[in-house]
Amino acid sequence: MSDFTISIRSEMMGEVVVVHIQGNMDVHNTHHIEQQLMDIVREARSGVIFDLGAVNFISSAGIRVLVTSLRLCQDLGIKISICSLKPAVEKVFDVIGINQLFQIYPDLNSAL
C-alpha cells in the first residue's frame, strides 16, 4: 500500500529554485502537489531543480507531474533538471526513457 503523504519544500539558490520532494509520487498523492509545483515553476527566474532524493517510488502519475513541469519550463524558457534519484526511481526513469527528457544529476551540488 502506498504512503499517502507527500511534501515539497522549495528554496532559492542563486537564480535557481530547488524543489525538494519527499514521499511516494503516485496516483494517491501527486494531485496534492501538482498546482504548488506549477506555481513554483512560474515564479522561477532561470532554473528549477527537482531534488528527488527523498522519493522512494514514482508511478505514471508522478511522471506526468514531472513532464507537465518540463513543458511549462520549456514554454517559459526556464532550465529544468532532476537530481539525487534513488535506484528504484532511476530504474523507472531508464525503463520509460524519461531520462532522455531531463538533465539528470547524481546530487544537488552537481545540478547547481
Short mmCIF file of C-alpha atoms in Angstrom, two decimals, residues 4-103:
data_model
loop_
_atom_site.label_atom_id
_atom_site.label_comp_id
_atom_site.label_asym_id
_atom_site.label_seq_id
_atom_site.Cartn_x
_atom_site.Cartn_y
_atom_site.Cartn_z
CA PHE A 4 -0.36 8.92 1.19
CA THR A 5 1.99 11.61 2.48
CA ILE A 6 3.95 13.74 0.09
CA SER A 7 5.53 17.09 0.73
CA ILE A 8 7.56 19.66 -1.10
CA ARG A 9 9.86 22.38 0.09
CA SER A 10 11.43 24.94 -2.19
CA GLU A 11 14.39 27.24 -1.70
CA MET A 12 16.21 29.77 -3.85
CA MET A 13 19.86 29.00 -4.50
CA GLY A 14 21.10 31.94 -6.52
CA GLU A 15 18.81 32.26 -9.54
CA VAL A 16 17.67 28.63 -9.31
CA VAL A 17 14.72 27.23 -7.37
CA VAL A 18 15.47 23.88 -5.75
CA VAL A 19 12.34 21.83 -5.09
CA HIS A 20 12.80 19.05 -2.54
CA ILE A 21 10.12 16.39 -2.89
CA GLN A 22 9.59 13.83 -0.14
CA GLY A 23 7.32 10.80 -0.28
CA ASN A 24 5.97 8.46 -2.91
CA MET A 25 4.87 10.16 -6.12
CA ASP A 26 1.82 8.13 -7.07
CA VAL A 27 -1.81 8.49 -8.07
CA HIS A 28 -2.87 8.83 -4.43
CA ASN A 29 -0.94 11.99 -3.69
CA THR A 30 0.58 13.81 -6.66
CA HIS A 31 -2.59 15.83 -7.21
CA HIS A 32 -1.89 17.42 -3.81
CA ILE A 33 1.34 19.00 -5.04
CA GLU A 34 0.81 19.49 -8.77
CA GLN A 35 -0.57 23.04 -8.58
CA GLN A 36 2.02 24.00 -5.99
CA LEU A 37 4.80 22.79 -8.31
CA MET A 38 3.33 24.71 -11.24
CA ASP A 39 3.24 27.89 -9.12
CA ILE A 40 6.89 27.40 -8.12
CA VAL A 41 7.93 26.90 -11.75
CA ARG A 42 6.08 30.05 -12.83
CA GLU A 43 8.00 32.10 -10.23
CA ALA A 44 11.43 30.68 -11.09
CA ARG A 45 13.93 33.11 -12.58
CA SER A 46 16.24 30.96 -14.62
CA GLY A 47 16.08 27.37 -13.48
CA VAL A 48 14.34 24.68 -11.47
CA ILE A 49 15.96 21.62 -9.93
CA PHE A 50 13.76 18.82 -8.64
CA ASP A 51 15.62 17.07 -5.82
CA LEU A 52 14.07 13.59 -5.70
CA GLY A 53 16.47 12.20 -3.09
CA ALA A 54 13.61 11.52 -0.66
CA VAL A 55 11.32 9.91 -3.26
CA ASN A 56 11.26 6.12 -2.90
CA PHE A 57 8.64 5.37 -5.56
CA ILE A 58 7.24 7.08 -8.64
CA SER A 59 4.25 5.97 -10.70
CA SER A 60 2.96 7.19 -14.04
CA ALA A 61 1.05 9.90 -12.13
CA GLY A 62 4.32 11.20 -10.70
CA ILE A 63 5.98 11.05 -14.11
CA ARG A 64 3.05 13.02 -15.55
CA VAL A 65 3.61 15.80 -12.99
CA LEU A 66 7.31 15.98 -13.87
CA VAL A 67 6.61 16.07 -17.62
CA THR A 68 3.95 18.76 -17.10
CA SER A 69 6.57 20.78 -15.20
CA LEU A 70 9.05 20.22 -18.02
CA ARG A 71 6.61 21.52 -20.62
CA LEU A 72 5.84 24.60 -18.53
CA CYS A 73 9.57 25.29 -18.10
CA GLN A 74 10.10 24.94 -21.84
CA ASP A 75 7.24 27.37 -22.51
CA LEU A 76 8.78 29.86 -20.08
CA GLY A 77 12.36 29.39 -21.28
CA ILE A 78 13.49 28.05 -17.91
CA LYS A 79 16.07 25.29 -17.47
CA ILE A 80 14.82 22.25 -15.54
CA SER A 81 16.81 19.36 -14.12
CA ILE A 82 16.46 16.49 -11.67
CA CYS A 83 18.93 15.24 -9.09
CA SER A 84 19.54 12.61 -6.43
CA LEU A 85 17.50 9.73 -7.86
CA LYS A 86 17.26 6.64 -5.70
CA PRO A 87 17.98 3.38 -7.56
CA ALA A 88 14.31 2.31 -7.76
CA VAL A 89 13.26 5.67 -9.21
CA GLU A 90 16.25 5.76 -11.55
CA LYS A 91 15.24 2.33 -12.87
CA VAL A 92 11.74 3.63 -13.69
CA PHE A 93 13.28 6.63 -15.48
CA ASP A 94 15.54 4.30 -17.50
CA VAL A 95 12.75 1.90 -18.45
CA ILE A 96 10.36 4.56 -19.73
CA GLY A 97 13.06 6.79 -21.18
CA ILE A 98 12.27 9.93 -19.18
CA ASN A 99 15.99 10.30 -18.51
CA GLN A 100 16.24 11.43 -22.14
CA LEU A 101 13.87 14.35 -21.49
CA PHE A 102 15.57 15.76 -18.40
CA GLN A 103 19.11 16.67 -17.45
#
